[in-house]
Amino acid sequence: MPDRYSQIVNAPVVSSVAKQVGLPQPVDLDRFRPGSPVIAGPVLSGAAPGGRLERPLKKLLDDIGAERAGAEGKAKALVFDASGIADSTELVELQRFFYPAVPRLRSSGRVIVLGTTPALAGSARAHTAQRALEGFTRSLAKEIGGKGATAQLVYVEPGAEDHLDSTLRFLLSPRSAYVDGQVIRIGKGVAPAPEIDWDLPLSGKTALVTGASRGIGAAIAATLGRDGAKVVGLDVPQAENELRAVVEALGGEALALDITADDAPDQIAAHFSGGVDIVVHNAGVTRDRTLAKMPEDRWAQLMEINLSSEERIDDALLDAKRLNPNGRIVCVSSMSGIAGNSGQTNYAASKAGVIGMVESMAPELAKRKATINAVAPGFIETKMTAAMPIGPREASRRLSSLSQGGLPVDVAETIAWFASPATTGVNGNVVRVCGQSLLGA
Ligand code: NAD
């Protein structure tokens, strides 16, 4: 469904009235197009004294051929290495760098603050100061959202300095258009980061995408296919024709299967006798009712699809050793699983459970040199959300720092970043793709 509000408040005459009365005026967000550079515009970088991430940051900016911003003029990205901040009195370094820099930030610009994982910062004072970066970054994200710009905090564990590349490329680029106000934690890596072709990072990889016949799943399949993966799309037998249309356009394969069927885990494991590199648990349903009107079958069917079947599929793939080295499991949670939502006790429980699955499995997957992470989408423009009543739909769109809904491709790009063989330092993370929704902040 087109965002008519956006079209109206940005129309020539209405625009100035909307500005005067303070209505949100969503900006058209930059999105990735094949062939476009990682970042189209100058990058301004700075560091607090004692930082340890300037070297990998400089190398990355050189590798991507980023233009550097001068003393004046607009900047497309502001990147600040705050990893050296070891005491609350040093937090003023943030003010010193960003105060003159923020007005220079362009539309759809990027702010990235780099820090040290607080618990590993070396002292109680350093822990406190590093934790403070979260409040700073989330607030700045709210201040710059009006121009379609985003801000993220990346905590880098000591010893993980060489695992920044794929995350910084993602966050600097338009691929992260609808990821805003997030905290990403980079560890030492479950496997060495391989040499990869950044235009085709998933080349040679096989990916399973459940619920791939439409909506977000179809966008995930297309994005992983674009990045070079051989995609096996899975959906219920009733959706086989649509599924075939999606995957055959990508040169992939269709697996018509209900993931709740008793033999589904074994069938999936058997299909990947040669191993699978990327598993995306996207299939999901809503069965909304307030709890007082929720019959058991409505609860149980949803929980089977959204959570229990995912656990069984993971177990079957891991027991049969079908997840390849440097493998990836990526789950699709939801903002409802974080904030809760009236009428969605079943759905929110399942999606919070997905986050629990990520947390509980991350150590085991690290032992197997693999990762598991989740995206938590907010309001995404799909058939599902187009069917919402206008009041909740408009509220969901506007109550975010970017004042608009996201697109299925925004979720897909985030999944492609998690799925990249270079993203070996990101394990057990949950990243919201919600335009910094004000819910569940
Ligand atoms: P959708 O209904 O368009 O697509 C879901 C797909 O899953 C469908 O193709 C469906 O056939 C498939 N599916 C359902 N049950 C299945 C089963 N038993 N076996 C195999 N396939 C099955 O939904 P969507 O909006 O594209 O959502 C995709 C995922 O994103 C879901 O997990 C959803 O909960 C999550 N999500 C969506 C939004 C949003 O705003 N659209 C927000 C947060 C989270």
Short mmCIF file of C-alpha atoms and ligand atoms in Angstrom, two decimals:
data_model
loop_
_atom_site.label_atom_id
_atom_site.label_comp_id
_atom_site.label_asym_id
_atom_site.label_seq_id
_atom_site.Cartn_x
_atom_site.Cartn_y
_atom_site.Cartn_z
CA MET A 1 0.00 0.00 0.00
CA PRO A 2 1.53 3.37 -0.98
CA ASP A 3 2.30 5.73 1.87
CA ARG A 4 -0.21 8.44 0.85
CA TYR A 5 0.45 10.52 3.95
CA SER A 6 4.08 10.86 2.89
CA GLN A 7 3.08 11.89 -0.62
CA ILE A 8 0.64 14.50 0.69
CA VAL A 9 2.84 16.18 3.33
CA ASN A 10 5.73 16.39 0.88
CA ALA A 11 3.61 17.84 -1.97
CA PRO A 12 4.71 21.41 -2.98
CA VAL A 13 2.10 23.59 -1.22
CA VAL A 14 1.18 21.29 1.66
CA SER A 15 4.84 20.82 2.53
CA SER A 16 5.33 24.32 3.98
CA VAL A 17 2.06 24.10 5.96
CA ALA A 18 3.07 20.69 7.30
CA LYS A 19 6.43 22.15 8.35
CA GLN A 20 4.74 25.07 10.14
CA VAL A 21 2.39 22.87 12.14
CA GLY A 22 5.15 20.37 12.89
CA LEU A 23 3.78 17.29 11.09
CA PRO A 24 6.34 14.55 10.41
CA GLN A 25 7.57 14.75 6.81
CA PRO A 26 9.15 11.41 5.95
CA VAL A 27 12.18 11.64 3.68
CA ASP A 28 12.61 9.28 0.69
CA LEU A 29 15.34 6.99 2.03
CA ASP A 30 18.36 6.11 -0.12
CA ARG A 31 18.34 2.39 -0.94
CA PHE A 32 20.99 0.18 -2.45
CA ARG A 33 21.16 -0.23 -6.22
CA PRO A 34 23.57 -2.73 -7.80
CA GLY A 35 26.72 -0.93 -8.86
CA SER A 36 26.38 1.91 -6.36
CA PRO A 37 29.35 2.58 -4.05
CA VAL A 38 29.27 1.61 -0.37
CA ILE A 39 28.76 5.26 0.47
CA ALA A 40 28.03 8.07 -1.96
CA GLY A 41 29.54 11.13 -0.29
CA PRO A 42 32.25 12.32 2.05
CA VAL A 43 32.93 10.61 5.37
CA LEU A 44 34.05 12.61 8.41
CA SER A 45 35.82 10.52 11.03
CA GLY A 46 37.24 11.31 14.45
CA ALA A 47 38.40 9.58 17.60
CA ALA A 48 38.67 10.10 21.32
CA PRO A 49 42.26 9.79 22.61
CA GLY A 50 43.40 6.21 23.21
CA GLY A 51 41.03 4.64 20.66
CA ARG A 52 42.04 1.31 19.13
CA LEU A 53 39.76 1.28 16.09
CA GLU A 54 41.20 4.11 14.02
CA ARG A 55 43.50 1.78 12.07
CA PRO A 56 40.82 -0.74 10.95
CA LEU A 57 38.45 2.18 10.25
CA LYS A 58 41.00 3.96 8.07
CA LYS A 59 41.79 0.73 6.21
CA LEU A 60 38.09 0.13 5.55
CA LEU A 61 37.54 3.68 4.29
CA ASP A 62 40.56 3.26 1.98
CA ASP A 63 39.31 -0.15 0.75
CA ILE A 64 35.90 1.22 -0.20
CA GLY A 65 37.43 4.33 -1.78
CA ALA A 66 35.48 6.63 0.54
CA GLU A 67 35.85 10.35 -0.06
CA ARG A 68 37.01 12.12 3.14
CA ALA A 69 35.19 15.20 4.33
CA GLY A 70 37.20 18.38 4.74
CA ALA A 71 36.96 20.97 7.51
CA GLU A 72 33.73 22.34 6.04
CA GLY A 73 30.91 21.25 3.78
CA LYS A 74 28.40 18.43 3.91
CA ALA A 75 29.20 14.88 5.03
CA LYS A 76 27.33 11.70 4.20
CA ALA A 77 28.64 9.89 7.26
CA LEU A 78 30.09 10.75 10.65
CA VAL A 79 32.11 7.98 12.26
CA PHE A 80 33.57 8.36 15.73
CA ASP A 81 35.90 5.94 17.49
CA ALA A 82 34.89 6.23 21.15
CA SER A 83 36.68 3.02 22.17
CA GLY A 84 39.34 5.00 24.05
CA ILE A 85 36.86 6.65 26.42
CA ALA A 86 37.71 5.18 29.82
CA ASP A 87 35.98 7.57 32.22
CA SER A 88 32.71 9.53 32.28
CA THR A 89 34.66 12.80 32.24
CA GLU A 90 35.93 11.85 28.78
CA LEU A 91 32.44 11.50 27.29
CA VAL A 92 32.71 15.20 26.41
CA GLU A 93 34.76 13.98 23.42
CA LEU A 94 31.42 13.01 21.85
CA GLN A 95 30.14 16.56 22.20
CA ARG A 96 33.39 17.98 20.81
CA PHE A 97 33.25 15.86 17.65
CA PHE A 98 29.52 15.84 16.92
CA TYR A 99 28.56 19.43 17.89
CA PRO A 100 30.09 21.01 14.76
CA ALA A 101 29.59 17.88 12.64
CA VAL A 102 25.88 17.07 13.00
CA PRO A 103 24.61 20.13 11.05
CA ARG A 104 26.82 18.98 8.18
CA LEU A 105 25.08 15.59 7.87
CA ARG A 106 23.26 15.02 4.60
CA SER A 107 19.85 13.47 4.02
CA SER A 108 19.94 9.64 4.45
CA GLY A 109 23.27 10.19 6.22
CA ARG A 110 24.94 7.80 8.63
CA VAL A 111 26.29 8.21 12.15
CA ILE A 112 28.36 5.36 13.55
CA VAL A 113 29.83 5.36 17.04
CA LEU A 114 32.44 2.67 17.75
CA GLY A 115 32.99 1.54 21.33
CA THR A 116 34.41 -1.23 23.46
CA THR A 117 32.09 -3.93 24.85
CA PRO A 118 31.43 -2.38 28.30
CA ALA A 119 32.05 -5.52 30.38
CA LEU A 120 35.42 -5.95 28.66
CA ALA A 121 36.46 -2.29 28.87
CA GLY A 122 39.00 -2.98 31.62
CA SER A 123 37.67 -1.10 34.68
CA ALA A 124 34.43 -0.12 36.36
CA ARG A 125 34.88 3.48 35.21
CA ALA A 126 35.51 2.42 31.61
CA HIS A 127 32.51 0.05 31.71
CA THR A 128 30.28 2.92 32.88
CA ALA A 129 31.57 5.33 30.24
CA GLN A 130 31.23 2.81 27.41
CA ARG A 131 27.68 1.93 28.48
CA ALA A 132 26.84 5.64 28.29
CA LEU A 133 27.41 5.51 24.53
CA GLU A 134 24.06 3.72 24.12
CA GLY A 135 22.03 6.62 25.46
CA PHE A 136 24.02 9.06 23.37
CA THR A 137 23.63 7.15 20.11
CA ARG A 138 19.94 6.37 20.52
CA SER A 139 19.19 10.02 21.30
CA LEU A 140 21.21 11.31 18.38
CA ALA A 141 19.34 8.87 16.12
CA LYS A 142 16.10 10.51 17.24
CA GLU A 143 17.46 13.97 16.49
CA ILE A 144 18.58 13.18 12.93
CA GLY A 145 15.77 10.82 11.88
CA GLY A 146 13.83 13.71 10.35
CA LYS A 147 16.35 13.89 7.52
CA GLY A 148 16.24 10.13 6.93
CA ALA A 149 19.60 9.75 8.66
CA THR A 150 20.40 6.93 11.08
CA ALA A 151 22.78 6.37 14.01
CA GLN A 152 24.15 3.09 15.36
CA LEU A 153 26.55 2.01 18.07
CA VAL A 154 29.01 -0.81 17.37
CA TYR A 155 30.71 -2.38 20.38
CA VAL A 156 33.91 -4.14 19.38
CA GLU A 157 35.40 -6.67 21.78
CA PRO A 158 39.15 -6.32 22.42
CA GLY A 159 40.84 -8.60 19.88
CA ALA A 160 37.97 -8.30 17.36
CA GLU A 161 39.39 -5.27 15.55
CA ASP A 162 39.78 -7.22 12.31
CA HIS A 163 36.10 -8.16 12.18
CA LEU A 164 34.70 -4.70 11.53
CA ASP A 165 34.63 -4.72 7.73
CA SER A 166 31.33 -6.31 6.81
CA THR A 167 29.41 -4.54 9.58
CA LEU A 168 30.78 -1.10 8.72
CA ARG A 169 30.12 -1.65 5.02
CA PHE A 170 26.52 -2.54 5.85
CA LEU A 171 25.94 0.34 8.24
CA LEU A 172 27.54 2.97 6.00
CA SER A 173 25.63 1.86 2.93
CA PRO A 174 21.98 2.39 1.92
CA ARG A 175 21.48 -1.34 2.59
CA SER A 176 20.85 -0.38 6.24
CA ALA A 177 18.24 2.27 5.31
CA TYR A 178 15.67 1.22 7.93
CA VAL A 179 18.06 0.03 10.68
CA ASP A 180 18.22 2.83 13.21
CA GLY A 181 19.26 3.37 16.84
CA GLN A 182 20.73 -0.13 17.11
CA VAL A 183 23.54 -1.55 19.21
CA ILE A 184 25.61 -4.19 17.44
CA ARG A 185 28.16 -6.34 19.26
CA ILE A 186 31.18 -7.68 17.40
CA GLY A 187 33.20 -10.51 18.92
CA LYS A 188 36.42 -12.25 17.94
CA GLY A 189 34.78 -14.27 15.18
CA VAL A 190 33.63 -17.87 15.09
CA ALA A 191 35.86 -18.52 12.08
CA PRO A 192 38.53 -16.55 10.22
CA ALA A 193 36.99 -13.95 7.87
CA PRO A 194 37.60 -15.31 4.36
CA GLU A 195 38.63 -13.28 1.33
CA ILE A 196 35.38 -12.44 -0.42
CA ASP A 197 34.12 -10.70 -3.52
CA TRP A 198 32.16 -7.82 -1.95
CA ASP A 199 29.90 -7.60 -5.02
CA LEU A 200 28.94 -11.28 -4.67
CA PRO A 201 29.60 -12.03 -1.00
CA LEU A 202 27.43 -15.18 -0.98
CA SER A 203 28.93 -16.71 -4.09
CA GLY A 204 29.19 -20.49 -3.71
CA LYS A 205 26.81 -20.52 -0.72
CA THR A 206 23.54 -22.44 -0.47
CA ALA A 207 20.69 -20.79 1.41
CA LEU A 208 17.38 -22.12 2.72
CA VAL A 209 14.65 -19.46 3.07
CA THR A 210 11.34 -20.52 4.63
CA GLY A 211 8.12 -18.72 3.72
CA ALA A 212 9.76 -17.60 0.47
CA SER A 213 6.71 -17.43 -1.80
CA ARG A 214 5.78 -13.84 -0.94
CA GLY A 215 6.30 -10.79 1.28
CA ILE A 216 9.51 -10.53 3.26
CA GLY A 217 10.53 -14.11 2.41
CA ALA A 218 10.44 -13.41 -1.34
CA ALA A 219 12.60 -10.30 -0.77
CA ILE A 220 15.08 -12.34 1.31
CA ALA A 221 15.31 -14.95 -1.46
CA ALA A 222 15.86 -12.24 -4.11
CA THR A 223 18.50 -10.43 -2.02
CA LEU A 224 20.48 -13.57 -1.15
CA GLY A 225 20.25 -14.59 -4.82
CA ARG A 226 21.48 -11.15 -5.89
CA ASP A 227 24.46 -11.59 -3.56
CA GLY A 228 25.38 -14.87 -5.26
CA ALA A 229 23.72 -17.56 -3.13
CA LYS A 230 21.95 -20.58 -4.59
CA VAL A 231 18.53 -20.20 -2.95
CA VAL A 232 16.28 -23.06 -1.90
CA GLY A 233 12.90 -21.48 -1.14
CA LEU A 234 10.45 -23.33 1.07
CA ASP A 235 6.74 -22.72 1.51
CA VAL A 236 3.51 -24.63 2.13
CA PRO A 237 2.31 -26.88 -0.75
CA GLN A 238 -0.68 -24.53 -1.35
CA ALA A 239 1.78 -21.77 -2.28
CA GLU A 240 3.92 -23.94 -4.57
CA ASN A 241 3.16 -22.03 -7.80
CA GLU A 242 4.06 -18.65 -6.30
CA LEU A 243 7.11 -20.19 -4.67
CA ARG A 244 8.31 -21.62 -7.98
CA ALA A 245 7.87 -18.25 -9.67
CA VAL A 246 10.05 -16.58 -7.00
CA VAL A 247 12.89 -19.11 -6.87
CA GLU A 248 13.03 -20.06 -10.54
CA ALA A 249 13.60 -16.40 -11.44
CA LEU A 250 16.73 -16.70 -9.27
CA GLY A 251 17.87 -20.03 -10.68
CA GLY A 252 17.01 -21.59 -7.30
CA GLU A 253 14.97 -24.57 -6.14
CA ALA A 254 11.53 -24.87 -4.56
CA LEU A 255 10.76 -27.07 -1.58
CA ALA A 256 6.98 -27.32 -1.07
CA LEU A 257 6.68 -28.36 2.54
CA ASP A 258 4.77 -27.45 5.66
CA ILE A 259 7.44 -26.83 8.33
CA THR A 260 5.10 -28.16 11.02
CA ALA A 261 4.79 -31.59 9.35
CA ASP A 262 6.24 -34.40 11.51
CA ASP A 263 8.80 -35.35 8.88
CA ALA A 264 9.68 -31.77 7.79
CA PRO A 265 13.00 -31.58 9.73
CA ASP A 266 14.18 -34.91 8.26
CA GLN A 267 13.03 -33.95 4.76
CA ILE A 268 14.94 -30.68 4.99
CA ALA A 269 18.07 -32.39 6.32
CA ALA A 270 17.80 -34.95 3.50
CA HIS A 271 17.40 -32.21 0.88
CA PHE A 272 20.70 -30.71 1.99
CA SER A 273 22.73 -33.92 1.91
CA GLY A 274 25.62 -31.81 0.58
CA GLY A 275 25.25 -29.27 3.40
CA VAL A 276 23.68 -25.84 3.74
CA ASP A 277 25.46 -22.56 4.51
CA ILE A 278 22.60 -20.21 5.38
CA VAL A 279 19.26 -21.04 7.02
CA VAL A 280 16.70 -18.22 7.23
CA HIS A 281 13.71 -18.96 9.45
CA ASN A 282 11.26 -16.46 7.97
CA ALA A 283 7.94 -18.37 7.75
CA GLY A 284 5.56 -16.99 10.33
CA VAL A 285 1.92 -16.22 10.94
CA THR A 286 -0.25 -14.07 13.17
CA ARG A 287 -3.40 -15.43 14.84
CA ASP A 288 -4.47 -12.33 16.77
CA ARG A 289 -7.02 -12.43 19.63
CA THR A 290 -6.93 -11.03 23.13
CA LEU A 291 -5.99 -13.77 25.57
CA ALA A 292 -9.50 -14.02 27.04
CA LYS A 293 -10.73 -15.00 23.55
CA MET A 294 -7.78 -17.19 22.54
CA PRO A 295 -8.70 -20.85 22.05
CA GLU A 296 -5.90 -23.39 22.51
CA ASP A 297 -5.76 -24.41 18.85
CA ARG A 298 -5.12 -20.81 17.79
CA TRP A 299 -2.27 -20.57 20.26
CA ALA A 300 -0.77 -23.97 19.48
CA GLN A 301 -0.82 -23.69 15.69
CA LEU A 302 0.98 -20.36 15.75
CA MET A 303 3.60 -21.56 18.26
CA GLU A 304 4.29 -24.61 16.10
CA ILE A 305 4.90 -22.49 12.98
CA ASN A 306 6.72 -19.54 14.52
CA LEU A 307 8.94 -21.27 17.06
CA SER A 308 8.77 -25.01 17.74
CA SER A 309 9.29 -26.10 14.11
CA GLU A 310 12.33 -23.81 13.86
CA GLU A 311 13.87 -25.50 16.89
CA ARG A 312 13.25 -28.95 15.38
CA ILE A 313 14.69 -27.96 11.99
CA ASP A 314 17.82 -26.55 13.63
CA ASP A 315 18.24 -29.71 15.70
CA ALA A 316 17.85 -31.94 12.65
CA LEU A 317 20.36 -29.93 10.60
CA LEU A 318 22.88 -29.79 13.44
CA ASP A 319 22.44 -33.46 14.45
CA ALA A 320 23.00 -34.54 10.85
CA LYS A 321 25.96 -32.11 10.60
CA ARG A 322 24.37 -30.42 7.61
CA LEU A 323 25.24 -26.82 8.56
CA ASN A 324 28.53 -26.11 6.80
CA PRO A 325 31.56 -24.52 8.52
CA ASN A 326 31.11 -20.74 8.93
CA GLY A 327 27.37 -21.47 8.57
CA ARG A 328 24.62 -19.02 9.42
CA ILE A 329 21.20 -19.32 11.01
CA VAL A 330 19.16 -16.13 10.79
CA CYS A 331 15.76 -15.87 12.49
CA VAL A 332 12.95 -13.41 11.95
CA SER A 333 11.61 -12.13 15.26
CA SER A 334 9.40 -9.04 15.55
CA MET A 335 9.05 -5.80 17.46
CA SER A 336 6.01 -7.46 19.08
CA GLY A 337 8.39 -9.95 20.65
CA ILE A 338 10.27 -7.03 22.23
CA ALA A 339 7.51 -4.57 23.12
CA GLY A 340 4.47 -6.88 23.37
CA ASN A 341 1.23 -6.04 21.65
CA SER A 342 -2.42 -6.25 22.71
CA GLY A 343 -4.10 -9.15 20.92
CA GLN A 344 -0.76 -10.82 20.25
CA THR A 345 0.14 -12.78 23.40
CA ASN A 346 0.69 -15.85 21.23
CA TYR A 347 2.63 -14.05 18.48
CA ALA A 348 4.75 -11.97 20.89
CA ALA A 349 5.55 -15.06 22.97
CA SER A 350 6.69 -16.89 19.83
CA LYS A 351 8.81 -13.98 18.63
CA ALA A 352 10.37 -13.39 22.08
CA GLY A 353 11.04 -17.13 22.06
CA VAL A 354 12.91 -16.68 18.77
CA ILE A 355 15.17 -14.21 20.57
CA GLY A 356 15.64 -16.78 23.35
CA MET A 357 16.59 -19.35 20.71
CA VAL A 358 19.26 -17.00 19.38
CA GLU A 359 20.63 -16.35 22.87
CA SER A 360 20.62 -20.00 23.89
CA MET A 361 22.10 -21.41 20.69
CA ALA A 362 24.80 -18.82 20.02
CA PRO A 363 27.47 -20.47 22.24
CA GLU A 364 26.83 -23.92 20.73
CA LEU A 365 26.95 -22.54 17.20
CA ALA A 366 30.19 -20.71 17.96
CA LYS A 367 31.70 -24.07 18.94
CA ARG A 368 30.68 -25.30 15.49
CA LYS A 369 32.20 -22.20 13.87
CA ALA A 370 28.74 -20.92 12.93
CA THR A 371 26.52 -18.02 14.03
CA ILE A 372 22.87 -17.44 14.87
CA ASN A 373 21.29 -13.97 14.90
CA ALA A 374 17.87 -12.44 14.48
CA VAL A 375 16.23 -9.47 12.85
CA ALA A 376 13.24 -7.90 14.59
CA PRO A 377 11.21 -6.03 11.97
CA GLY A 378 8.95 -3.17 12.97
CA PHE A 379 6.30 -1.92 10.56
CA ILE A 380 7.12 -3.33 7.12
CA GLU A 381 4.98 -2.54 4.06
CA THR A 382 3.53 -5.93 3.10
CA LYS A 383 0.10 -7.37 2.31
CA MET A 384 -0.16 -8.28 5.99
CA THR A 385 0.28 -4.68 7.20
CA ALA A 386 -1.80 -3.23 4.31
CA ALA A 387 -4.74 -5.15 5.77
CA MET A 388 -4.45 -3.39 9.16
CA PRO A 389 -7.13 -0.82 10.11
CA ILE A 390 -6.04 2.71 9.14
CA GLY A 391 -5.57 4.01 12.72
CA PRO A 392 -3.04 1.43 13.95
CA ARG A 393 -1.43 1.35 10.50
CA GLU A 394 -0.78 5.10 10.43
CA ALA A 395 0.34 5.14 14.07
CA SER A 396 2.80 2.29 13.40
CA ARG A 397 4.25 4.10 10.40
CA ARG A 398 4.68 7.48 12.06
CA LEU A 399 5.80 6.46 15.56
CA SER A 400 9.39 5.94 14.56
CA SER A 401 12.38 8.20 14.08
CA LEU A 402 12.12 7.85 10.30
CA SER A 403 8.30 8.44 10.36
CA GLN A 404 7.61 5.79 7.74
CA GLY A 405 7.27 2.04 7.28
CA GLY A 406 10.15 -0.09 6.06
CA LEU A 407 10.24 -2.24 2.93
CA PRO A 408 10.70 -6.02 2.76
CA VAL A 409 14.09 -5.40 1.16
CA ASP A 410 15.25 -3.58 4.33
CA VAL A 411 14.76 -6.77 6.33
CA ALA A 412 16.36 -8.79 3.54
CA GLU A 413 19.48 -6.59 3.40
CA THR A 414 19.98 -6.97 7.15
CA ILE A 415 19.68 -10.74 6.81
CA ALA A 416 22.18 -10.70 3.93
CA TRP A 417 24.67 -8.88 6.19
CA PHE A 418 24.24 -11.50 8.94
CA ALA A 419 24.55 -14.22 6.28
CA SER A 420 27.80 -12.94 4.79
CA PRO A 421 30.81 -15.20 5.42
CA ALA A 422 32.65 -12.03 6.43
CA THR A 423 30.22 -11.36 9.30
CA THR A 424 31.94 -13.94 11.44
CA GLY A 425 32.22 -11.71 14.53
CA VAL A 426 28.48 -11.16 14.90
CA ASN A 427 26.84 -13.96 16.89
CA GLY A 428 23.83 -13.87 19.21
CA ASN A 429 22.76 -10.37 18.09
CA VAL A 430 19.18 -9.18 17.63
CA VAL A 431 18.96 -6.18 15.32
CA ARG A 432 15.71 -4.30 14.92
CA VAL A 433 14.74 -3.19 11.44
CA CYS A 434 12.20 -0.68 12.59
CA GLY A 435 13.32 2.88 11.75
CA GLN A 436 13.87 3.26 15.52
CA SER A 437 10.26 2.55 16.38
CA LEU A 438 9.29 4.34 19.57
CA LEU A 439 7.72 1.09 20.82
CA GLY A 440 9.73 -1.17 23.08
CA ALA A 441 12.66 1.20 22.95
P1 NAD B 1 3.51 -13.30 4.88
O1 NAD B 1 2.27 -13.84 5.49
O2 NAD B 1 3.39 -12.45 3.66
O3 NAD B 1 4.53 -14.49 4.53
C1 NAD B 1 4.73 -15.59 5.41
C2 NAD B 1 5.07 -16.81 4.57
O4 NAD B 1 5.25 -17.93 5.45
C3 NAD B 1 3.92 -17.18 3.60
O5 NAD B 1 4.44 -17.38 2.31
C4 NAD B 1 3.37 -18.44 4.21
O6 NAD B 1 2.80 -19.35 3.24
C5 NAD B 1 4.60 -19.04 4.87
N1 NAD B 1 4.23 -20.03 5.87
C6 NAD B 1 3.28 -19.88 6.84
N2 NAD B 1 3.15 -21.04 7.52
C7 NAD B 1 4.02 -21.92 6.99
C8 NAD B 1 4.34 -23.28 7.25
N3 NAD B 1 3.70 -23.97 8.21
N4 NAD B 1 5.28 -23.90 6.49
C9 NAD B 1 5.92 -23.21 5.52
N5 NAD B 1 5.66 -21.92 5.21
C10 NAD B 1 4.72 -21.28 5.94
O7 NAD B 1 4.27 -12.51 6.05
P2 NAD B 1 5.44 -11.42 6.01
O8 NAD B 1 4.86 -10.13 6.38
O9 NAD B 1 6.25 -11.54 4.77
O10 NAD B 1 6.29 -11.93 7.27
C11 NAD B 1 7.46 -12.74 7.18
C12 NAD B 1 8.06 -12.88 8.57
O11 NAD B 1 8.34 -11.58 9.10
C13 NAD B 1 7.14 -13.56 9.58
O12 NAD B 1 7.89 -14.38 10.44
C14 NAD B 1 6.54 -12.38 10.35
O13 NAD B 1 6.13 -12.76 11.63
C15 NAD B 1 7.73 -11.45 10.37
N6 NAD B 1 7.38 -10.02 10.59
C16 NAD B 1 6.67 -9.31 9.68
C17 NAD B 1 6.41 -7.96 9.90
C18 NAD B 1 5.65 -7.09 8.93
O14 NAD B 1 5.49 -5.90 9.20
N7 NAD B 1 5.21 -7.60 7.80
C19 NAD B 1 6.83 -7.36 11.10
C20 NAD B 1 7.54 -8.13 12.02
C21 NAD B 1 7.83 -9.46 11.75
#
